[in-house]
């Protein structure tokens, strides 16, 4: 039953992203909402399991930490990431967690595979692209652009402790070893 719930939540999130996206490169469109959008105050914190509505693009592009937990619920978590030029997320595997990532700024090389030494799937992704990592897949995302890679990630179930903030990748790796 839980796996059906996770799939349902992921499908709803993907549907929402696809409806609200305005990819100017492919559609040559101009979203009226973007033109009249007012500047929002961004407060980077973990909003916990409270009802929350926010401008995810503003939050993702404002975040300068390697990782910031933005919302941690019982079954789902949203984190923001900022990967420096030439940096990466770090080769990892989440055995029981599906992951959805969306790039808000920058360009990345995405690699995945069934074994750490055999990342057989490779793709290039950029602003407005979604990356979906099935549970159990080894994966890494490398910033191949000329500015920080800004993205958000949705984990189901939760991957990091509530309130997680890692200013650097090294801090993140040290925390994982303690965890």
Tab-separated table of N, CA and C in Angstrom:
chain	number	residue	atom	x	y	z
A	1	UNK	N	0.820	-1.197	0.000
A	1	UNK	CA	0.000	0.000	0.000
A	1	UNK	C	0.863	1.259	0.000
A	2	UNK	N	1.955	1.247	0.806
A	2	UNK	CA	2.827	2.417	0.861
A	2	UNK	C	3.441	2.710	-0.499
A	3	UNK	N	3.850	1.655	-1.238
A	3	UNK	CA	4.481	1.879	-2.535
A	3	UNK	C	3.500	2.524	-3.513
A	4	UNK	N	2.217	2.167	-3.453
A	4	UNK	CA	1.226	2.813	-4.304
A	4	UNK	C	1.074	4.278	-3.938
A	5	UNK	N	1.134	4.582	-2.639
A	5	UNK	CA	1.036	5.968	-2.195
A	5	UNK	C	2.220	6.773	-2.733
A	6	UNK	N	3.440	6.213	-2.625
A	6	UNK	CA	4.638	6.897	-3.116
A	6	UNK	C	4.525	7.154	-4.611
A	7	UNK	N	4.068	6.141	-5.362
A	7	UNK	CA	3.917	6.302	-6.798
A	7	UNK	C	2.876	7.370	-7.124
A	8	UNK	N	1.782	7.378	-6.378
A	8	UNK	CA	0.738	8.373	-6.591
A	8	UNK	C	1.279	9.780	-6.338
A	9	UNK	N	1.980	9.971	-5.221
A	9	UNK	CA	2.536	11.285	-4.876
A	9	UNK	C	3.522	11.729	-5.945
A	10	UNK	N	4.393	10.834	-6.382
A	10	UNK	CA	5.373	11.167	-7.408
A	10	UNK	C	4.680	11.538	-8.714
A	11	UNK	N	3.655	10.791	-9.104
A	11	UNK	CA	2.921	11.089	-10.331
A	11	UNK	C	2.254	12.454	-10.259
A	12	UNK	N	1.652	12.779	-9.134
A	12	UNK	CA	0.999	14.080	-8.954
A	12	UNK	C	2.035	15.196	-9.066
A	13	UNK	N	3.195	15.030	-8.427
A	13	UNK	CA	4.249	16.037	-8.492
A	13	UNK	C	4.748	16.228	-9.919
A	14	UNK	N	4.978	15.146	-10.624
A	14	UNK	CA	5.440	15.240	-12.006
A	14	UNK	C	4.399	15.925	-12.889
A	15	UNK	N	3.148	15.590	-12.698
A	15	UNK	CA	2.076	16.207	-13.469
A	15	UNK	C	2.040	17.705	-13.207
A	16	UNK	N	2.167	18.093	-11.945
A	16	UNK	CA	2.156	19.513	-11.575
A	16	UNK	C	3.312	20.263	-12.204
A	17	UNK	N	4.492	19.678	-12.199
A	17	UNK	CA	5.658	20.315	-12.801
A	17	UNK	C	5.454	20.473	-14.300
A	18	UNK	N	4.911	19.445	-14.958
A	18	UNK	CA	4.746	19.512	-16.406
A	18	UNK	C	3.714	20.557	-16.811
A	19	UNK	N	2.698	20.754	-15.999
A	19	UNK	CA	1.663	21.735	-16.323
A	19	UNK	C	2.167	23.157	-16.132
A	20	UNK	N	2.942	23.389	-15.078
A	20	UNK	CA	3.347	24.753	-14.751
A	20	UNK	C	4.622	25.197	-15.436
A	21	UNK	N	5.305	24.317	-16.113
A	21	UNK	CA	6.574	24.668	-16.747
A	21	UNK	C	6.348	25.466	-18.024
A	22	UNK	N	7.173	26.465	-18.208
A	22	UNK	CA	7.137	27.252	-19.439
A	22	UNK	C	8.535	27.215	-20.014
A	23	UNK	N	8.789	26.304	-20.914
A	23	UNK	CA	10.114	26.126	-21.493
A	23	UNK	C	10.208	26.976	-22.747
A	24	UNK	N	10.776	28.154	-22.623
A	24	UNK	CA	10.823	29.105	-23.724
A	24	UNK	C	11.618	28.580	-24.916
A	25	UNK	N	12.652	27.792	-24.672
A	25	UNK	CA	13.469	27.288	-25.778
A	25	UNK	C	12.652	26.419	-26.714
A	26	UNK	N	11.773	25.588	-26.155
A	26	UNK	CA	11.023	24.652	-26.983
A	26	UNK	C	9.694	25.240	-27.453
A	27	UNK	N	9.073	26.072	-26.639
A	27	UNK	CA	7.737	26.541	-26.965
A	27	UNK	C	7.707	27.991	-27.422
A	28	UNK	N	8.808	28.731	-27.221
A	28	UNK	CA	8.866	30.141	-27.550
A	28	UNK	C	7.662	30.880	-26.982
A	29	UNK	N	7.367	30.611	-25.726
A	29	UNK	CA	6.200	31.214	-25.098
A	29	UNK	C	6.633	32.268	-24.089
A	30	UNK	N	5.696	32.990	-23.644
A	30	UNK	CA	5.971	33.990	-22.617
A	30	UNK	C	4.864	33.874	-21.579
A	31	UNK	N	5.209	33.420	-20.405
A	31	UNK	CA	4.209	33.208	-19.363
A	31	UNK	C	3.862	34.527	-18.690
A	32	UNK	N	2.603	34.903	-18.740
A	32	UNK	CA	2.158	36.156	-18.130
A	32	UNK	C	2.434	36.178	-16.638
A	33	UNK	N	2.333	35.014	-15.987
A	33	UNK	CA	2.587	34.952	-14.553
A	33	UNK	C	4.015	35.360	-14.226
A	34	UNK	N	4.969	34.985	-15.093
A	34	UNK	CA	6.368	35.322	-14.854
A	34	UNK	C	6.593	36.816	-14.967
A	35	UNK	N	5.904	37.473	-15.906
A	35	UNK	CA	6.079	38.907	-16.103
A	35	UNK	C	5.560	39.713	-14.928
A	36	UNK	N	4.477	39.267	-14.319
A	36	UNK	CA	3.862	40.031	-13.233
A	36	UNK	C	4.229	39.489	-11.856
A	37	UNK	N	5.110	38.536	-11.800
A	37	UNK	CA	5.497	37.894	-10.542
A	37	UNK	C	6.152	38.912	-9.608
A	38	UNK	N	5.686	38.950	-8.386
A	38	UNK	CA	6.281	39.847	-7.413
A	38	UNK	C	7.423	39.151	-6.705
A	39	UNK	N	8.381	39.937	-6.254
A	39	UNK	CA	9.537	39.397	-5.535
A	39	UNK	C	9.049	38.826	-4.205
A	40	UNK	N	9.484	37.602	-3.899
A	40	UNK	CA	9.071	36.946	-2.666
A	40	UNK	C	10.217	36.944	-1.667
A	41	UNK	N	9.871	36.994	-0.406
A	41	UNK	CA	10.877	36.880	0.639
A	41	UNK	C	11.206	35.396	0.805
A	42	UNK	N	12.485	35.082	0.715
A	42	UNK	CA	12.937	33.705	0.830
A	42	UNK	C	13.542	33.501	2.212
A	43	UNK	N	12.948	32.605	2.961
A	43	UNK	CA	13.474	32.235	4.277
A	43	UNK	C	13.832	30.757	4.202
A	44	UNK	N	15.143	30.499	4.138
A	44	UNK	CA	15.618	29.122	4.004
A	44	UNK	C	15.594	28.439	5.361
A	45	UNK	N	14.662	27.513	5.504
A	45	UNK	CA	14.529	26.708	6.719
A	45	UNK	C	13.718	25.475	6.359
A	46	UNK	N	13.658	24.527	7.263
A	46	UNK	CA	12.830	23.344	7.051
A	46	UNK	C	11.439	23.666	7.594
A	47	UNK	N	10.466	23.704	6.711
A	47	UNK	CA	9.104	24.062	7.088
A	47	UNK	C	8.345	22.892	7.715
A	48	UNK	N	9.030	21.762	7.860
A	48	UNK	CA	8.425	20.624	8.557
A	48	UNK	C	7.204	20.100	7.847
A	49	UNK	N	6.391	19.407	8.579
A	49	UNK	CA	5.202	18.777	8.007
A	49	UNK	C	3.996	19.716	8.056
A	50	UNK	N	4.244	21.001	7.813
A	50	UNK	CA	3.170	21.998	7.811
A	50	UNK	C	2.728	22.272	6.373
A	51	UNK	N	1.454	22.631	6.182
A	51	UNK	CA	1.026	23.032	4.842
A	51	UNK	C	1.907	24.196	4.370
A	52	UNK	N	2.419	24.106	3.162
A	52	UNK	CA	3.375	25.097	2.682
A	52	UNK	C	3.151	25.384	1.207
A	53	UNK	N	3.187	26.660	0.856
A	53	UNK	CA	3.150	27.091	-0.539
A	53	UNK	C	4.277	28.095	-0.698
A	54	UNK	N	5.151	27.855	-1.683
A	54	UNK	CA	6.272	28.774	-1.888
A	54	UNK	C	6.729	28.740	-3.337
A	55	UNK	N	7.499	29.713	-3.724
A	55	UNK	CA	8.050	29.806	-5.071
A	55	UNK	C	9.325	28.973	-5.104
A	56	UNK	N	9.233	27.726	-5.539
A	56	UNK	CA	10.353	26.792	-5.487
A	56	UNK	C	11.534	27.289	-6.304
A	57	UNK	N	11.286	27.968	-7.409
A	57	UNK	CA	12.368	28.529	-8.217
A	57	UNK	C	13.158	29.561	-7.413
A	58	UNK	N	12.468	30.474	-6.739
A	58	UNK	CA	13.146	31.496	-5.927
A	58	UNK	C	13.951	30.867	-4.806
A	59	UNK	N	13.385	29.862	-4.162
A	59	UNK	CA	14.099	29.196	-3.066
A	59	UNK	C	15.326	28.451	-3.591
A	60	UNK	N	15.165	27.709	-4.677
A	60	UNK	CA	16.280	26.922	-5.226
A	60	UNK	C	17.408	27.821	-5.712
A	61	UNK	N	17.080	28.912	-6.381
A	61	UNK	CA	18.126	29.773	-6.927
A	61	UNK	C	18.763	30.667	-5.862
A	62	UNK	N	18.091	30.886	-4.747
A	62	UNK	CA	18.645	31.683	-3.643
A	62	UNK	C	19.575	30.847	-2.771
A	63	UNK	N	19.306	29.566	-2.660
A	63	UNK	CA	20.105	28.687	-1.799
A	63	UNK	C	21.550	28.601	-2.293
A	64	UNK	N	22.501	28.843	-1.391
A	64	UNK	CA	23.923	28.714	-1.719
A	64	UNK	C	24.593	27.581	-0.951
A	65	UNK	N	23.823	26.849	-0.156
A	65	UNK	CA	24.356	25.699	0.570
A	65	UNK	C	24.385	24.484	-0.347
A	66	UNK	N	25.319	23.582	-0.078
A	66	UNK	CA	25.355	22.334	-0.831
A	66	UNK	C	24.002	21.629	-0.708
A	67	UNK	N	23.469	21.558	0.521
A	67	UNK	CA	22.159	20.944	0.737
A	67	UNK	C	21.414	21.669	1.849
A	68	UNK	N	20.148	21.974	1.614
A	68	UNK	CA	19.264	22.554	2.622
A	68	UNK	C	17.936	21.819	2.580
A	69	UNK	N	17.534	21.213	3.689
A	69	UNK	CA	16.204	20.588	3.756
A	69	UNK	C	15.175	21.715	3.836
A	70	UNK	N	14.246	21.726	2.899
A	70	UNK	CA	13.234	22.778	2.843
A	70	UNK	C	11.915	22.335	3.461
A	71	UNK	N	11.584	21.059	3.299
A	71	UNK	CA	10.316	20.549	3.841
A	71	UNK	C	10.506	19.064	4.124
A	72	UNK	N	10.290	18.689	5.361
A	72	UNK	CA	10.424	17.292	5.752
A	72	UNK	C	9.129	16.822	6.378
A	73	UNK	N	8.453	15.917	5.702
A	73	UNK	CA	7.222	15.337	6.230
A	73	UNK	C	7.475	13.919	6.714
A	74	UNK	N	6.420	13.165	6.833
A	74	UNK	CA	6.527	11.782	7.274
A	74	UNK	C	7.010	10.871	6.151
A	75	UNK	N	6.515	11.092	4.930
A	75	UNK	CA	6.819	10.204	3.808
A	75	UNK	C	7.540	10.883	2.651
A	76	UNK	N	7.766	12.187	2.744
A	76	UNK	CA	8.320	12.929	1.622
A	76	UNK	C	9.217	14.041	2.141
A	77	UNK	N	10.266	14.371	1.359
A	77	UNK	CA	11.166	15.449	1.744
A	77	UNK	C	11.586	16.234	0.506
A	78	UNK	N	11.700	17.554	0.652
A	78	UNK	CA	12.196	18.428	-0.399
A	78	UNK	C	13.489	19.066	0.096
A	79	UNK	N	14.561	18.920	-0.703
A	79	UNK	CA	15.825	19.571	-0.367
A	79	UNK	C	16.256	20.455	-1.533
A	80	UNK	N	17.017	21.488	-1.214
A	80	UNK	CA	17.603	22.377	-2.212
A	80	UNK	C	19.093	22.082	-2.275
A	81	UNK	N	19.683	22.183	-3.454
A	81	UNK	CA	21.117	21.950	-3.581
A	81	UNK	C	21.741	23.014	-4.479
A	82	UNK	N	22.977	23.378	-4.150
A	82	UNK	CA	23.790	24.262	-4.970
A	82	UNK	C	25.138	23.571	-5.156
A	83	UNK	N	25.440	23.189	-6.389
A	83	UNK	CA	26.651	22.451	-6.708
A	83	UNK	C	27.604	23.401	-7.438
A	84	UNK	N	28.813	23.603	-6.900
A	84	UNK	CA	29.743	24.536	-7.545
A	84	UNK	C	30.198	24.050	-8.917
A	85	UNK	N	30.715	24.963	-9.726
A	85	UNK	CA	31.233	24.635	-11.051
A	85	UNK	C	32.270	23.518	-10.908
A	86	UNK	N	32.096	22.461	-11.686
A	86	UNK	CA	32.999	21.324	-11.647
A	86	UNK	C	32.723	20.338	-10.524
A	87	UNK	N	31.843	20.709	-9.585
A	87	UNK	CA	31.509	19.840	-8.464
A	87	UNK	C	30.434	18.836	-8.827
A	88	UNK	N	30.126	17.955	-7.892
A	88	UNK	CA	29.078	16.958	-8.127
A	88	UNK	C	28.316	16.667	-6.843
A	89	UNK	N	27.238	15.939	-6.998
A	89	UNK	CA	26.423	15.523	-5.859
A	89	UNK	C	27.187	14.471	-5.052
A	90	UNK	N	27.961	13.672	-5.746
A	90	UNK	CA	28.682	12.567	-5.116
A	90	UNK	C	27.999	11.266	-5.490
A	91	UNK	N	28.779	10.306	-5.931
A	91	UNK	CA	28.235	9.010	-6.327
A	91	UNK	C	27.546	8.378	-5.132
A	92	UNK	N	26.262	8.052	-5.299
A	92	UNK	CA	25.481	7.515	-4.184
A	92	UNK	C	24.392	6.587	-4.677
A	93	UNK	N	23.814	5.873	-3.718
A	93	UNK	CA	22.713	4.957	-3.984
A	93	UNK	C	21.748	5.046	-2.807
A	94	UNK	N	20.460	5.186	-3.110
A	94	UNK	CA	19.415	5.158	-2.082
A	94	UNK	C	18.645	3.858	-2.293
A	95	UNK	N	18.884	2.874	-1.454
A	95	UNK	CA	18.320	1.550	-1.688
A	95	UNK	C	16.796	1.507	-1.595
A	96	UNK	N	16.216	2.312	-0.714
A	96	UNK	CA	14.759	2.274	-0.505
A	96	UNK	C	14.072	3.598	-0.808
A	97	UNK	N	14.736	4.475	-1.542
A	97	UNK	CA	14.191	5.810	-1.770
A	97	UNK	C	14.209	6.158	-3.247
A	98	UNK	N	13.043	6.533	-3.784
A	98	UNK	CA	12.975	7.098	-5.126
A	98	UNK	C	13.297	8.584	-5.002
A	99	UNK	N	13.883	9.153	-6.052
A	99	UNK	CA	14.292	10.552	-5.992
A	99	UNK	C	13.910	11.264	-7.282
A	100	UNK	N	13.367	12.467	-7.135
A	100	UNK	CA	13.018	13.339	-8.251
A	100	UNK	C	13.834	14.613	-8.072
A	101	UNK	N	14.545	15.043	-9.106
A	101	UNK	CA	15.306	16.282	-9.051
A	101	UNK	C	14.896	17.166	-10.215
A	102	UNK	N	14.916	18.472	-9.991
A	102	UNK	CA	14.614	19.416	-11.071
A	102	UNK	C	15.650	20.518	-11.043
A	103	UNK	N	16.240	20.771	-12.201
A	103	UNK	CA	17.252	21.818	-12.316
A	103	UNK	C	16.571	23.161	-12.541
A	104	UNK	N	16.915	24.118	-11.703
A	104	UNK	CA	16.367	25.468	-11.826
A	104	UNK	C	17.362	26.418	-12.488
A	105	UNK	N	18.647	26.059	-12.444
A	105	UNK	CA	19.673	26.911	-13.034
A	105	UNK	C	20.930	26.081	-13.262
A	106	UNK	N	21.535	26.220	-14.437
A	106	UNK	CA	22.789	25.535	-14.706
A	106	UNK	C	22.647	24.363	-15.656
A	107	UNK	N	23.764	23.620	-15.791
A	107	UNK	CA	23.818	22.480	-16.700
A	107	UNK	C	24.546	21.332	-16.012
A	108	UNK	N	24.067	20.108	-16.232
A	108	UNK	CA	24.618	18.952	-15.514
A	108	UNK	C	24.784	17.736	-16.412
A	109	UNK	N	25.747	16.906	-16.016
A	109	UNK	CA	25.889	15.569	-16.596
A	109	UNK	C	25.288	14.610	-15.578
A	110	UNK	N	24.356	13.789	-16.009
A	110	UNK	CA	23.666	12.834	-15.145
A	110	UNK	C	24.157	11.434	-15.517
A	111	UNK	N	24.548	10.675	-14.493
A	111	UNK	CA	25.002	9.305	-14.710
A	111	UNK	C	24.267	8.383	-13.741
A	112	UNK	N	23.842	7.205	-14.237
A	112	UNK	CA	23.174	6.208	-13.402
A	112	UNK	C	23.556	4.813	-13.858
A	113	UNK	N	23.431	3.864	-12.930
A	113	UNK	CA	23.695	2.477	-13.276
A	113	UNK	C	23.362	1.543	-12.132
A	114	UNK	N	23.384	0.260	-12.429
A	114	UNK	CA	23.064	-0.746	-11.415
A	114	UNK	C	24.234	-1.023	-10.487
A	115	UNK	N	25.446	-0.696	-10.954
A	115	UNK	CA	26.637	-0.907	-10.130
A	115	UNK	C	27.445	0.377	-10.085
A	116	UNK	N	28.075	0.574	-8.982
A	116	UNK	CA	28.917	1.744	-8.748
A	116	UNK	C	29.961	1.925	-9.856
A	117	UNK	N	30.523	0.801	-10.324
A	117	UNK	CA	31.562	0.846	-11.343
A	117	UNK	C	31.014	0.833	-12.759
A	118	UNK	N	29.709	0.772	-12.915
A	118	UNK	CA	29.117	0.679	-14.257
A	118	UNK	C	27.925	1.618	-14.383
A	119	UNK	N	28.220	2.898	-14.540
A	119	UNK	CA	27.158	3.891	-14.739
A	119	UNK	C	26.875	3.948	-16.241
A	120	UNK	N	25.955	3.116	-16.675
A	120	UNK	CA	25.703	2.914	-18.103
A	120	UNK	C	24.732	3.927	-18.709
A	121	UNK	N	24.024	4.678	-17.881
A	121	UNK	CA	23.092	5.698	-18.366
A	121	UNK	C	23.750	7.062	-18.191
A	122	UNK	N	23.824	7.840	-19.267
A	122	UNK	CA	24.396	9.188	-19.218
A	122	UNK	C	23.496	10.125	-20.006
A	123	UNK	N	23.263	11.321	-19.437
A	123	UNK	CA	22.456	12.336	-20.129
A	123	UNK	C	22.914	13.721	-19.683
A	124	UNK	N	22.629	14.713	-20.514
A	124	UNK	CA	22.889	16.107	-20.173
A	124	UNK	C	21.538	16.729	-19.826
A	125	UNK	N	21.522	17.493	-18.740
A	125	UNK	CA	20.286	18.145	-18.296
A	125	UNK	C	20.584	19.602	-17.979
A	126	UNK	N	19.578	20.447	-18.136
A	126	UNK	CA	19.741	21.880	-17.858
A	126	UNK	C	18.455	22.444	-17.263
A	127	UNK	N	18.403	23.756	-17.128
A	127	UNK	CA	17.255	24.441	-16.525
A	127	UNK	C	15.933	23.843	-17.011
A	128	UNK	N	15.053	23.575	-16.064
A	128	UNK	CA	13.702	23.038	-16.295
A	128	UNK	C	13.671	21.539	-16.607
A	129	UNK	N	14.814	20.865	-16.574
A	129	UNK	CA	14.841	19.422	-16.778
A	129	UNK	C	14.591	18.699	-15.464
A	130	UNK	N	13.918	17.567	-15.557
A	130	UNK	CA	13.681	16.704	-14.399
A	130	UNK	C	14.574	15.471	-14.523
A	131	UNK	N	15.054	15.010	-13.382
A	131	UNK	CA	15.868	13.798	-13.299
A	131	UNK	C	15.165	12.875	-12.323
A	132	UNK	N	14.909	11.644	-12.725
A	132	UNK	CA	14.209	10.705	-11.852
A	132	UNK	C	15.129	9.515	-11.608
A	133	UNK	N	15.420	9.281	-10.331
A	133	UNK	CA	16.344	8.218	-9.931
A	133	UNK	C	15.556	7.135	-9.193
A	134	UNK	N	15.412	5.960	-9.778
A	134	UNK	CA	14.708	4.867	-9.089
A	134	UNK	C	15.517	4.371	-7.886
A	135	UNK	N	14.829	3.918	-6.878
A	135	UNK	CA	15.491	3.333	-5.705
A	135	UNK	C	16.443	2.239	-6.162
A	136	UNK	N	17.610	2.198	-5.544
A	136	UNK	CA	18.585	1.160	-5.848
A	136	UNK	C	19.578	1.505	-6.938
A	137	UNK	N	19.362	2.579	-7.701
A	137	UNK	CA	20.283	2.961	-8.773
A	137	UNK	C	21.436	3.796	-8.212
A	138	UNK	N	22.651	3.454	-8.601
A	138	UNK	CA	23.798	4.302	-8.327
A	138	UNK	C	23.676	5.513	-9.241
A	139	UNK	N	24.008	6.692	-8.731
A	139	UNK	CA	23.861	7.896	-9.548
A	139	UNK	C	24.806	9.006	-9.093
A	140	UNK	N	25.072	9.892	-10.034
A	140	UNK	CA	25.847	11.092	-9.744
A	140	UNK	C	25.403	12.177	-10.710
A	141	UNK	N	25.461	13.415	-10.235
A	141	UNK	CA	25.113	14.570	-11.051
A	141	UNK	C	26.282	15.540	-10.925
A	142	UNK	N	26.890	15.893	-12.060
A	142	UNK	CA	28.062	16.751	-12.086
A	142	UNK	C	27.732	18.073	-12.765
A	143	UNK	N	28.152	19.173	-12.157
A	143	UNK	CA	27.946	20.491	-12.746
A	143	UNK	C	28.960	20.690	-13.866
A	144	UNK	N	28.478	20.756	-15.104
A	144	UNK	CA	29.360	20.956	-16.257
A	144	UNK	C	29.191	22.363	-16.828
A	145	UNK	N	28.458	23.219	-16.134
A	145	UNK	CA	28.232	24.582	-16.593
A	145	UNK	C	29.283	25.549	-16.077
A	146	UNK	N	29.011	26.841	-16.278
A	146	UNK	CA	29.956	27.874	-15.856
A	146	UNK	C	29.446	28.697	-14.676
A	147	UNK	N	28.404	28.190	-14.009
A	147	UNK	CA	27.873	28.822	-12.804
A	147	UNK	C	27.341	27.728	-11.887
A	148	UNK	N	27.066	28.047	-10.621
A	148	UNK	CA	26.560	27.002	-9.716
A	148	UNK	C	25.293	26.341	-10.270
A	149	UNK	N	25.210	25.030	-10.082
A	149	UNK	CA	24.037	24.250	-10.475
A	149	UNK	C	23.034	24.331	-9.335
A	150	UNK	N	21.853	24.870	-9.603
A	150	UNK	CA	20.806	25.033	-8.592
A	150	UNK	C	19.686	24.053	-8.906
A	151	UNK	N	19.327	23.244	-7.916
A	151	UNK	CA	18.269	22.266	-8.133
A	151	UNK	C	17.524	21.993	-6.837
A	152	UNK	N	16.393	21.340	-6.985
A	152	UNK	CA	15.717	20.808	-5.805
A	152	UNK	C	15.480	19.332	-6.015
A	153	UNK	N	15.387	18.632	-4.899
A	153	UNK	CA	15.243	17.187	-4.918
A	153	UNK	C	14.079	16.785	-4.025
A	154	UNK	N	13.301	15.832	-4.496
A	154	UNK	CA	12.198	15.285	-3.707
A	154	UNK	C	12.505	13.822	-3.445
A	155	UNK	N	12.545	13.460	-2.184
A	155	UNK	CA	12.793	12.081	-1.766
A	155	UNK	C	11.508	11.481	-1.210
A	156	UNK	N	11.281	10.226	-1.530
A	156	UNK	CA	10.166	9.509	-0.933
A	156	UNK	C	10.588	8.058	-0.740
A	157	UNK	N	10.718	7.626	0.510
A	157	UNK	CA	10.502	8.347	1.771
A	157	UNK	C	11.662	9.313	2.076
A	158	UNK	N	11.573	9.947	3.233
A	158	UNK	CA	12.530	10.950	3.691
A	158	UNK	C	13.946	10.370	3.716
A	159	UNK	N	14.931	11.173	3.295
A	159	UNK	CA	16.325	10.725	3.219
A	159	UNK	C	17.222	11.362	4.287
A	160	UNK	N	16.976	12.620	4.641
A	160	UNK	CA	17.842	13.352	5.563
A	160	UNK	C	17.065	13.787	6.809
A	161	UNK	N	17.754	13.967	7.933
A	161	UNK	CA	17.060	14.431	9.148
A	161	UNK	C	16.424	15.816	8.954
A	162	UNK	N	15.325	16.045	9.627
A	162	UNK	CA	14.638	17.343	9.600
A	162	UNK	C	15.643	18.453	9.908
A	163	UNK	N	15.586	19.528	9.136
A	163	UNK	CA	16.436	20.685	9.391
A	163	UNK	C	17.848	20.572	8.854
A	164	UNK	N	18.143	19.556	8.073
A	164	UNK	CA	19.499	19.362	7.557
A	164	UNK	C	19.963	20.566	6.736
A	165	UNK	N	21.146	21.071	7.071
A	165	UNK	CA	21.834	22.086	6.270
A	165	UNK	C	23.295	21.667	6.195
A	166	UNK	N	23.785	21.457	4.980
A	166	UNK	CA	25.203	21.176	4.744
A	166	UNK	C	25.728	22.301	3.869
A	167	UNK	N	26.595	23.111	4.405
A	167	UNK	CA	27.132	24.237	3.638
A	167	UNK	C	28.014	23.773	2.478
A	168	UNK	N	28.721	22.661	2.655
A	168	UNK	CA	29.622	22.150	1.620
A	168	UNK	C	29.403	20.651	1.423
A	169	UNK	N	29.947	20.129	0.339
A	169	UNK	CA	29.877	18.690	0.085
A	169	UNK	C	30.664	17.934	1.151
A	170	UNK	N	31.794	18.472	1.565
A	170	UNK	CA	32.605	17.821	2.603
A	170	UNK	C	31.800	17.700	3.903
A	171	UNK	N	31.102	18.758	4.266
A	171	UNK	CA	30.256	18.709	5.468
A	171	UNK	C	29.173	17.643	5.323
A	172	UNK	N	28.614	17.518	4.122
A	172	UNK	CA	27.591	16.505	3.866
A	172	UNK	C	28.152	15.102	4.016
A	173	UNK	N	29.332	14.873	3.456
A	173	UNK	CA	29.961	13.551	3.530
A	173	UNK	C	30.306	13.184	4.975
A	174	UNK	N	30.773	14.155	5.756
A	174	UNK	CA	31.085	13.906	7.158
A	174	UNK	C	29.821	13.557	7.937
A	175	UNK	N	28.732	14.235	7.645
A	175	UNK	CA	27.465	13.963	8.327
A	175	UNK	C	26.945	12.570	7.971
A	176	UNK	N	27.109	12.155	6.709
A	176	UNK	CA	26.666	10.830	6.277
A	176	UNK	C	27.450	9.731	6.984
A	177	UNK	N	28.739	9.955	7.218
A	177	UNK	CA	29.556	8.963	7.903
A	177	UNK	C	29.150	8.837	9.377
A	178	UNK	N	28.664	9.936	9.960
A	178	UNK	CA	28.210	9.910	11.358
A	178	UNK	C	26.824	9.322	11.475
A	179	UNK	N	26.040	9.408	10.415
A	179	UNK	CA	24.630	8.996	10.411
A	179	UNK	C	24.478	7.530	10.396
